[in-house]
Amino acid sequence: DMIVLTSAGGARALVELTPAGELTRLQRTALVVISERVCTAAQRAGFTGTVLVAPGASDLILFQTLLKWRSSK
């Protein structure tokens, strides 16, 4: 599983909306983010899984980053 985050607020919102019993699972999920700023926000929100910082924010670049991650598994 992987989550794509395009904003720092998205990381906080996911944590706030997730039931307590599922929070650890959520925070261990791998992430693709669009910037170092979003990466830092995710880490501050407690995300501990793999975080890939995409080299851009376009749909194509995010998709390519996901494919690259998946092929490495």
CSV table of C-alpha atoms in Angstrom, one decimal:
chain,number,residue,atom,x,y,z
A,1,ASP,CA,0.0,0.0,0.0
A,2,MET,CA,1.1,3.6,-0.6
A,3,ILE,CA,-0.5,7.0,0.0
A,4,VAL,CA,0.1,10.0,-2.2
A,5,LEU,CA,0.2,13.3,-0.2
A,6,THR,CA,0.1,16.6,-2.0
A,7,SER,CA,-0.1,18.9,1.0
A,8,ALA,CA,1.2,19.2,4.5
A,9,GLY,CA,-2.3,19.6,5.8
A,10,GLY,CA,-3.2,16.3,4.2
A,11,ALA,CA,-0.9,14.4,6.5
A,12,ARG,CA,-2.4,16.0,9.6
A,13,ALA,CA,-5.9,15.5,8.3
A,14,LEU,CA,-5.3,11.8,7.7
A,15,VAL,CA,-4.0,11.3,11.2
A,16,GLU,CA,-6.9,13.3,12.7
A,17,LEU,CA,-9.5,11.3,10.8
A,18,THR,CA,-8.1,7.8,11.4
A,19,PRO,CA,-9.6,5.8,14.3
A,20,ALA,CA,-7.0,5.2,17.1
A,21,GLY,CA,-7.0,1.5,16.4
A,22,GLU,CA,-5.8,2.0,12.8
A,23,LEU,CA,-3.4,4.9,13.4
A,24,THR,CA,-0.2,2.8,13.7
A,25,ARG,CA,-1.0,1.0,10.5
A,26,LEU,CA,-1.7,4.3,8.7
A,27,GLN,CA,1.6,5.8,10.0
A,28,ARG,CA,3.6,2.8,8.8
A,29,THR,CA,2.2,3.1,5.2
A,30,ALA,CA,4.6,4.2,2.5
A,31,LEU,CA,4.1,7.7,1.1
A,32,VAL,CA,4.8,9.6,-2.1
A,33,VAL,CA,5.0,13.3,-1.4
A,34,ILE,CA,5.5,16.3,-3.7
A,35,SER,CA,8.1,18.2,-1.7
A,36,GLU,CA,10.5,18.1,1.3
A,37,ARG,CA,8.1,20.3,3.1
A,38,VAL,CA,5.3,17.7,2.8
A,39,CYS,CA,7.8,15.0,3.8
A,40,THR,CA,8.7,16.9,7.0
A,41,ALA,CA,5.0,17.4,7.8
A,42,ALA,CA,4.3,13.7,7.4
A,43,GLN,CA,7.2,12.8,9.7
A,44,ARG,CA,6.0,15.3,12.3
A,45,ALA,CA,2.5,13.8,12.0
A,46,GLY,CA,4.1,10.4,13.0
A,47,PHE,CA,4.5,8.7,9.6
A,48,THR,CA,7.4,6.3,9.9
A,49,GLY,CA,7.2,4.2,6.7
A,50,THR,CA,9.1,4.8,3.5
A,51,VAL,CA,8.7,8.3,2.1
A,52,LEU,CA,9.5,9.0,-1.5
A,53,VAL,CA,9.8,12.7,-2.5
A,54,ALA,CA,8.6,12.9,-6.1
A,55,PRO,CA,10.7,15.2,-8.4
A,56,GLY,CA,7.5,17.2,-9.3
A,57,ALA,CA,3.8,17.4,-8.5
A,58,SER,CA,2.2,16.5,-11.9
A,59,ASP,CA,0.1,13.4,-12.1
A,60,LEU,CA,2.6,11.8,-14.5
A,61,ILE,CA,5.5,12.3,-12.2
A,62,LEU,CA,3.6,11.0,-9.2
A,63,PHE,CA,2.5,8.0,-11.2
A,64,GLN,CA,6.1,7.4,-12.4
A,65,THR,CA,7.3,7.6,-8.8
A,66,LEU,CA,4.7,5.0,-7.8
A,67,LEU,CA,5.7,2.7,-10.6
A,68,LYS,CA,9.4,3.0,-9.6
A,69,TRP,CA,8.6,2.2,-6.0
A,70,ARG,CA,6.5,-0.8,-7.0
A,71,SER,CA,9.1,-2.2,-9.3
A,72,SER,CA,11.7,-2.1,-6.5
A,73,LYS,CA,9.5,-4.4,-4.4
